[in-house]
Amino acid sequence: MKRRTLLAACAATAAAWPACQALAQGYPERAVKLYQGFAPGGNADAIARAVGVEMGKAFGQPIVVEAQPGAGGTIAAATVARAKPDGYTLLLATGGHAVAGALYNALPYKTVADFEAVSTVTYFPFLIVVNAGSKAQGLAEILASAKAAPGTVAYGTAGIGSTHHLAGELLTKMAGVSMMHVPYRGDAASVTALLGGEVPFIIAPPTAVLSNIQAGKLRAVATTGPQRWPGLPKVPTVAEQGVAGYDVRSWAGILAPAGTPRPIVDRLNAEALHALQAPSVRQRLEDMGGEARGSTPEEMKALVARELEKWTQVVADAKIPRQ
């Protein structure tokens, strides 16, 4: 049976299962491409390389990370969605994958249905950060100011439609306040704005602000995850400060094109989980503010579906124009 025909049969019928398993046993026979949709050298690139190198050791074939930046990661996602489902083209998806599905009107792929989930790789929270000279000692004071003067308290993020932005919109909804969003061109620009006093606080990932926090220039007043971030264990969560149930974390995980045979997905999943146990990989992810955490394919697919539903509702509630 030709390889292309076998791949189709694997996706369509259980009768081809023995042949599919044989295919998976010989996989991979060549290098695997792992696309990521952001600039080289950024968080997504570093995550892909850390996990990909370790998986490549087990495979005996390299996993080549290829950056295809642009449009919030959707260009890379479209490339993988259109690729042959043979396990040789993968996507390092981030939380922005679900955000894009909520924000863009006409993506050339379906956020959930056009991919096979492999495993999550890491989760990391955002930090709510003020200037070191700010009078606000906690989030409660910021929210109190916003209640007293609706629409006047501003916050900065990396841009309209970013996960940071939607995290802010969800906060205003759950806290019952109105605040003004100020978008910047990336995290570096929002940090510069905060240091310069343009906005009273920003929402940003740990990697973008930690050096300035350590230097005493900025101060974190809250973390957006369900537990305190180990990197700043004294900083309480948003939920601890009166917004019960608030939980916003970004994540990264591996996706394959829909129709990739389950034995290949299972092999990828096993090697991803094994890679996440490597001390060097765990340390690299922790250095970026993340927590190494794998999953089953089913758990990751459910995560993407939940995130898509959540952010679709936030976009609608905040009346953010769909792109």
Tab-separated table of C-alpha atoms in Angstrom:
chain	number	residue	atom	x	y	z
A	1	MET	CA	0.000	0.000	0.000
A	2	LYS	CA	1.378	3.415	-0.978
A	3	ARG	CA	2.155	5.732	1.916
A	4	ARG	CA	-0.453	8.351	0.944
A	5	THR	CA	-3.119	5.652	0.556
A	6	LEU	CA	-2.156	4.141	3.883
A	7	LEU	CA	-2.427	7.502	5.623
A	8	ALA	CA	-5.933	7.944	4.249
A	9	ALA	CA	-6.892	4.446	5.320
A	10	CYS	CA	-5.525	5.026	8.828
A	11	ALA	CA	-7.719	8.062	9.185
A	12	ALA	CA	-10.797	6.337	7.810
A	13	THR	CA	-10.981	2.796	9.138
A	14	ALA	CA	-9.907	0.561	11.983
A	15	ALA	CA	-9.173	-2.208	9.494
A	16	ALA	CA	-5.928	-0.476	8.585
A	17	TRP	CA	-4.786	-0.341	12.236
A	18	PRO	CA	-2.044	-3.018	12.005
A	19	ALA	CA	-0.522	-1.278	8.998
A	20	CYS	CA	-0.812	2.055	10.817
A	21	GLN	CA	1.060	0.659	13.783
A	22	ALA	CA	3.795	-0.617	11.479
A	23	LEU	CA	3.980	2.839	9.926
A	24	ALA	CA	4.371	4.411	13.377
A	25	GLN	CA	7.128	1.966	14.350
A	26	GLY	CA	9.236	3.175	11.437
A	27	TYR	CA	8.452	6.813	12.170
A	28	PRO	CA	10.253	9.125	11.746
A	29	GLU	CA	12.477	8.256	8.828
A	30	ARG	CA	13.599	11.844	8.252
A	31	ALA	CA	13.608	15.245	9.904
A	32	VAL	CA	10.342	16.559	11.350
A	33	LYS	CA	9.397	20.231	10.918
A	34	LEU	CA	7.957	22.015	13.945
A	35	TYR	CA	6.479	25.367	12.913
A	36	GLN	CA	5.944	28.230	15.333
A	37	GLY	CA	4.161	31.428	14.385
A	38	PHE	CA	6.199	34.144	16.075
A	39	ALA	CA	9.536	35.873	15.683
A	40	PRO	CA	12.751	33.848	15.992
A	41	GLY	CA	14.265	34.156	19.445
A	42	GLY	CA	10.951	34.784	21.218
A	43	ASN	CA	9.200	32.632	23.793
A	44	ALA	CA	7.444	30.366	21.290
A	45	ASP	CA	10.700	29.791	19.412
A	46	ALA	CA	12.572	28.980	22.627
A	47	ILE	CA	9.870	26.561	23.799
A	48	ALA	CA	9.807	24.795	20.436
A	49	ARG	CA	13.580	24.404	20.395
A	50	ALA	CA	13.835	23.191	23.992
A	51	VAL	CA	11.229	20.470	23.520
A	52	GLY	CA	12.085	19.717	19.888
A	53	VAL	CA	15.774	19.053	20.552
A	54	GLU	CA	14.934	16.591	23.316
A	55	MET	CA	12.289	14.793	21.244
A	56	GLY	CA	14.744	14.586	18.342
A	57	LYS	CA	17.206	12.715	20.547
A	58	ALA	CA	14.630	9.990	21.192
A	59	PHE	CA	13.544	9.855	17.550
A	60	GLY	CA	17.057	9.661	16.170
A	61	GLN	CA	15.959	12.302	13.673
A	62	PRO	CA	16.138	16.068	14.106
A	63	ILE	CA	13.081	18.181	14.816
A	64	VAL	CA	13.714	21.361	12.859
A	65	VAL	CA	12.030	24.459	14.267
A	66	GLU	CA	10.846	26.850	11.592
A	67	ALA	CA	9.532	30.331	12.397
A	68	GLN	CA	6.679	31.546	10.223
A	69	PRO	CA	5.666	34.752	12.005
A	70	GLY	CA	2.708	36.960	11.296
A	71	ALA	CA	-1.014	37.453	11.933
A	72	GLY	CA	-0.915	36.233	15.524
A	73	GLY	CA	0.458	32.814	14.642
A	74	THR	CA	-2.241	32.051	12.074
A	75	ILE	CA	0.153	31.842	9.112
A	76	ALA	CA	2.060	28.969	10.686
A	77	ALA	CA	-1.189	27.315	11.774
A	78	ALA	CA	-2.526	27.472	8.216
A	79	THR	CA	0.673	25.884	6.900
A	80	VAL	CA	0.318	22.945	9.276
A	81	ALA	CA	-3.442	22.575	8.719
A	82	ARG	CA	-2.785	22.170	4.973
A	83	ALA	CA	0.159	19.790	5.380
A	84	LYS	CA	0.141	16.064	4.689
A	85	PRO	CA	-0.999	14.275	7.877
A	86	ASP	CA	2.033	12.023	8.156
A	87	GLY	CA	3.676	13.323	11.333
A	88	TYR	CA	6.414	15.271	9.550
A	89	THR	CA	4.782	18.699	9.901
A	90	LEU	CA	3.792	19.907	13.372
A	91	LEU	CA	2.751	23.160	15.042
A	92	LEU	CA	3.925	24.612	18.332
A	93	ALA	CA	0.622	26.295	19.177
A	94	THR	CA	0.285	28.866	21.949
A	95	GLY	CA	-2.712	30.281	23.769
A	96	GLY	CA	-2.948	32.726	20.883
A	97	HIS	CA	-4.206	29.844	18.713
A	98	ALA	CA	-7.548	29.914	20.526
A	99	VAL	CA	-7.547	33.718	20.745
A	100	ALA	CA	-7.095	33.952	16.964
A	101	GLY	CA	-10.012	31.600	16.471
A	102	ALA	CA	-12.153	33.953	18.559
A	103	LEU	CA	-10.888	37.141	16.930
A	104	TYR	CA	-10.513	36.440	13.208
A	105	ASN	CA	-13.541	36.126	10.959
A	106	ALA	CA	-12.158	34.118	8.063
A	107	LEU	CA	-9.279	31.870	9.079
A	108	PRO	CA	-8.282	29.326	6.396
A	109	TYR	CA	-8.662	26.526	8.949
A	110	LYS	CA	-10.865	25.448	11.844
A	111	THR	CA	-9.187	26.047	15.193
A	112	VAL	CA	-10.112	22.651	16.673
A	113	ALA	CA	-11.345	20.380	13.880
A	114	ASP	CA	-8.405	20.833	11.478
A	115	PHE	CA	-5.795	19.597	13.953
A	116	GLU	CA	-4.903	16.513	15.954
A	117	ALA	CA	-3.779	17.462	19.438
A	118	VAL	CA	-0.558	15.823	20.648
A	119	SER	CA	0.234	17.239	24.087
A	120	THR	CA	0.453	20.442	26.035
A	121	VAL	CA	4.003	21.500	26.844
A	122	THR	CA	3.852	24.419	29.255
A	123	TYR	CA	1.547	26.843	31.029
A	124	PHE	CA	2.456	30.299	32.261
A	125	PRO	CA	0.497	33.137	33.861
A	126	PHE	CA	0.553	36.834	33.148
A	127	LEU	CA	1.516	39.441	35.721
A	128	ILE	CA	-0.305	42.656	36.532
A	129	VAL	CA	2.492	45.156	37.029
A	130	VAL	CA	2.725	48.750	38.255
A	131	ASN	CA	5.559	51.247	38.385
A	132	ALA	CA	7.661	50.883	41.530
A	133	GLY	CA	6.511	54.344	42.635
A	134	SER	CA	2.804	53.549	42.322
A	135	LYS	CA	0.618	54.122	45.376
A	136	ALA	CA	-1.341	50.959	44.558
A	137	GLN	CA	-0.118	48.175	46.804
A	138	GLY	CA	-2.515	45.578	45.412
A	139	LEU	CA	-5.083	44.888	42.728
A	140	ALA	CA	-7.963	45.814	45.029
A	141	GLU	CA	-6.849	49.447	45.020
A	142	ILE	CA	-6.696	49.523	41.219
A	143	LEU	CA	-10.186	48.048	40.963
A	144	ALA	CA	-11.507	50.473	43.575
A	145	SER	CA	-10.174	53.393	41.511
A	146	ALA	CA	-11.816	51.942	38.420
A	147	LYS	CA	-15.170	51.661	40.222
A	148	ALA	CA	-14.909	55.217	41.494
A	149	ALA	CA	-14.140	56.660	38.057
A	150	PRO	CA	-15.426	54.289	35.335
A	151	GLY	CA	-13.465	54.280	32.090
A	152	THR	CA	-10.608	56.454	33.336
A	153	VAL	CA	-8.151	53.895	34.712
A	154	ALA	CA	-5.999	52.675	31.821
A	155	TYR	CA	-3.971	49.527	31.331
A	156	GLY	CA	-1.435	48.664	28.661
A	157	THR	CA	-0.887	45.422	26.761
A	158	ALA	CA	1.036	44.067	23.791
A	159	GLY	CA	-1.802	44.944	21.411
A	160	ILE	CA	-5.461	44.706	20.465
A	161	GLY	CA	-6.633	41.110	20.431
A	162	SER	CA	-3.598	39.787	22.278
A	163	THR	CA	-4.186	37.289	25.073
A	164	HIS	CA	-3.008	40.054	27.436
A	165	HIS	CA	-5.777	42.330	26.121
A	166	LEU	CA	-8.457	39.683	26.508
A	167	ALA	CA	-7.165	38.935	30.010
A	168	GLY	CA	-7.824	42.595	30.821
A	169	GLU	CA	-11.300	42.502	29.300
A	170	LEU	CA	-12.140	39.375	31.287
A	171	LEU	CA	-10.888	41.076	34.454
A	172	THR	CA	-13.127	44.104	33.926
A	173	LYS	CA	-16.110	41.855	33.275
A	174	MET	CA	-15.576	39.615	36.297
A	175	ALA	CA	-14.710	42.530	38.618
A	176	GLY	CA	-17.653	44.613	37.403
A	177	VAL	CA	-15.581	47.653	36.465
A	178	SER	CA	-14.818	49.696	33.352
A	179	MET	CA	-11.206	50.408	32.372
A	180	MET	CA	-9.530	51.825	29.271
A	181	HIS	CA	-7.312	49.546	27.202
A	182	VAL	CA	-4.179	51.093	25.696
A	183	PRO	CA	-2.590	48.837	23.054
A	184	TYR	CA	1.134	48.940	22.293
A	185	ARG	CA	3.240	47.211	19.663
A	186	GLY	CA	4.460	44.307	21.744
A	187	ASP	CA	5.489	43.717	25.337
A	188	ALA	CA	8.677	45.778	25.159
A	189	ALA	CA	6.703	48.864	24.152
A	190	SER	CA	4.174	48.395	26.949
A	191	VAL	CA	6.974	48.027	29.509
A	192	THR	CA	8.581	51.245	28.231
A	193	ALA	CA	5.225	53.005	28.535
A	194	LEU	CA	4.792	51.829	32.126
A	195	LEU	CA	8.308	52.924	33.054
A	196	GLY	CA	7.558	56.318	31.516
A	197	GLY	CA	4.293	56.758	33.390
A	198	GLU	CA	2.015	56.594	30.341
A	199	VAL	CA	-0.264	53.995	31.970
A	200	PRO	CA	-0.784	53.025	35.627
A	201	PHE	CA	-0.393	49.284	34.981
A	202	ILE	CA	0.201	46.693	32.305
A	203	ILE	CA	-0.556	43.004	31.800
A	204	ALA	CA	2.485	41.110	30.558
A	205	PRO	CA	4.193	37.693	30.703
A	206	PRO	CA	6.884	37.190	33.351
A	207	THR	CA	9.727	37.206	30.837
A	208	ALA	CA	8.820	40.723	29.705
A	209	VAL	CA	8.902	42.320	33.155
A	210	LEU	CA	10.980	40.188	35.519
A	211	SER	CA	14.291	41.977	34.959
A	212	ASN	CA	12.704	45.348	35.769
A	213	ILE	CA	10.973	43.887	38.817
A	214	GLN	CA	14.281	42.508	40.046
A	215	ALA	CA	15.912	45.889	39.406
A	216	GLY	CA	13.285	47.607	41.567
A	217	LYS	CA	11.803	49.619	38.697
A	218	LEU	CA	8.487	47.753	38.479
A	219	ARG	CA	6.329	45.869	40.968
A	220	ALA	CA	3.938	42.972	40.371
A	221	VAL	CA	0.625	43.275	42.224
A	222	ALA	CA	-1.105	40.142	40.940
A	223	THR	CA	-0.634	36.994	38.926
A	224	THR	CA	-3.421	35.782	36.649
A	225	GLY	CA	-3.187	32.020	37.196
A	226	PRO	CA	-5.100	29.924	39.744
A	227	GLN	CA	-2.027	29.601	41.983
A	228	ARG	CA	0.785	31.964	42.828
A	229	TRP	CA	3.642	31.955	40.367
A	230	PRO	CA	6.715	30.234	41.891
A	231	GLY	CA	8.980	32.930	40.478
A	232	LEU	CA	7.278	35.563	42.685
A	233	PRO	CA	5.650	33.534	45.465
A	234	LYS	CA	4.689	36.582	47.551
A	235	VAL	CA	2.542	38.048	44.776
A	236	PRO	CA	-1.118	37.003	45.242
A	237	THR	CA	-3.395	35.857	42.448
A	238	VAL	CA	-6.227	37.921	41.005
A	239	ALA	CA	-8.679	35.460	42.587
A	240	GLU	CA	-7.084	35.950	46.004
A	241	GLN	CA	-7.750	39.667	45.671
A	242	GLY	CA	-11.498	39.459	45.291
A	243	VAL	CA	-12.158	38.273	41.723
A	244	ALA	CA	-13.195	34.697	42.453
A	245	GLY	CA	-12.691	32.173	39.667
A	246	TYR	CA	-10.430	34.369	37.568
A	247	ASP	CA	-7.881	32.217	35.738
A	248	VAL	CA	-5.948	33.295	32.666
A	249	ARG	CA	-2.856	31.408	31.623
A	250	SER	CA	-1.216	31.168	28.296
A	251	TRP	CA	-0.003	27.772	27.192
A	252	ALA	CA	1.905	26.027	24.459
A	253	GLY	CA	1.404	22.604	22.974
A	254	ILE	CA	1.968	20.508	19.898
A	255	LEU	CA	-0.613	20.052	17.139
A	256	ALA	CA	-0.526	17.917	13.995
A	257	PRO	CA	-2.729	18.115	10.890
A	258	ALA	CA	-6.146	16.486	11.173
A	259	GLY	CA	-6.042	12.902	9.959
A	260	THR	CA	-2.580	12.117	11.328
A	261	PRO	CA	-2.742	8.394	12.216
A	262	ARG	CA	-3.346	7.763	15.908
A	263	PRO	CA	-0.265	5.530	16.318
A	264	ILE	CA	1.911	8.442	15.134
A	265	VAL	CA	0.059	10.854	17.444
A	266	ASP	CA	0.628	8.409	20.310
A	267	ARG	CA	4.342	8.170	19.497
A	268	LEU	CA	4.630	11.957	19.401
A	269	ASN	CA	2.731	12.214	22.671
A	270	ALA	CA	4.983	9.688	24.398
A	271	GLU	CA	8.157	11.455	23.297
A	272	ALA	CA	6.792	14.882	24.206
A	273	LEU	CA	5.964	13.662	27.720
A	274	HIS	CA	9.407	12.080	27.983
A	275	ALA	CA	11.075	15.317	26.829
A	276	LEU	CA	9.239	17.266	29.520
A	277	GLN	CA	10.859	15.098	32.180
A	278	ALA	CA	14.359	16.141	31.108
A	279	PRO	CA	15.853	18.500	33.728
A	280	SER	CA	17.292	20.784	31.040
A	281	VAL	CA	13.878	21.194	29.385
A	282	ARG	CA	12.068	21.786	32.675
A	283	GLN	CA	14.653	24.371	33.704
A	284	ARG	CA	14.431	26.171	30.366
A	285	LEU	CA	10.648	26.400	30.616
A	286	GLU	CA	10.852	27.589	34.225
A	287	ASP	CA	13.388	30.236	33.216
A	288	MET	CA	10.761	31.570	30.817
A	289	GLY	CA	8.184	31.750	33.613
A	290	GLY	CA	6.408	28.553	32.661
A	291	GLU	CA	5.512	25.236	34.181
A	292	ALA	CA	6.346	22.075	32.245
A	293	ARG	CA	3.120	20.118	31.921
A	294	GLY	CA	2.134	17.517	29.363
A	295	SER	CA	-1.267	15.989	28.644
A	296	THR	CA	-3.073	13.336	26.699
A	297	PRO	CA	-4.182	14.269	23.169
A	298	GLU	CA	-7.788	14.320	24.402
A	299	GLU	CA	-6.972	16.689	27.251
A	300	MET	CA	-5.229	19.108	24.936
A	301	LYS	CA	-8.034	19.067	22.381
A	302	ALA	CA	-10.539	19.802	25.158
A	303	LEU	CA	-8.339	22.668	26.367
A	304	VAL	CA	-8.276	24.301	22.931
A	305	ALA	CA	-12.063	23.947	22.624
A	306	ARG	CA	-12.645	25.476	26.084
A	307	GLU	CA	-10.264	28.349	25.406
A	308	LEU	CA	-11.900	29.060	22.043
A	309	GLU	CA	-15.333	29.197	23.677
A	310	LYS	CA	-14.122	31.423	26.522
A	311	TRP	CA	-12.348	33.955	24.334
A	312	THR	CA	-15.169	34.048	21.773
A	313	GLN	CA	-17.480	35.145	24.591
A	314	VAL	CA	-14.987	37.723	25.882
A	315	VAL	CA	-14.558	39.210	22.389
A	316	ALA	CA	-18.337	39.451	22.027
A	317	ASP	CA	-18.887	40.945	25.494
A	318	ALA	CA	-16.117	43.518	25.023
A	319	LYS	CA	-17.386	44.384	21.526
A	320	ILE	CA	-13.902	43.935	20.116
A	321	PRO	CA	-14.183	44.166	16.309
A	322	ARG	CA	-13.491	40.819	14.685
A	323	GLN	CA	-10.612	41.061	12.253
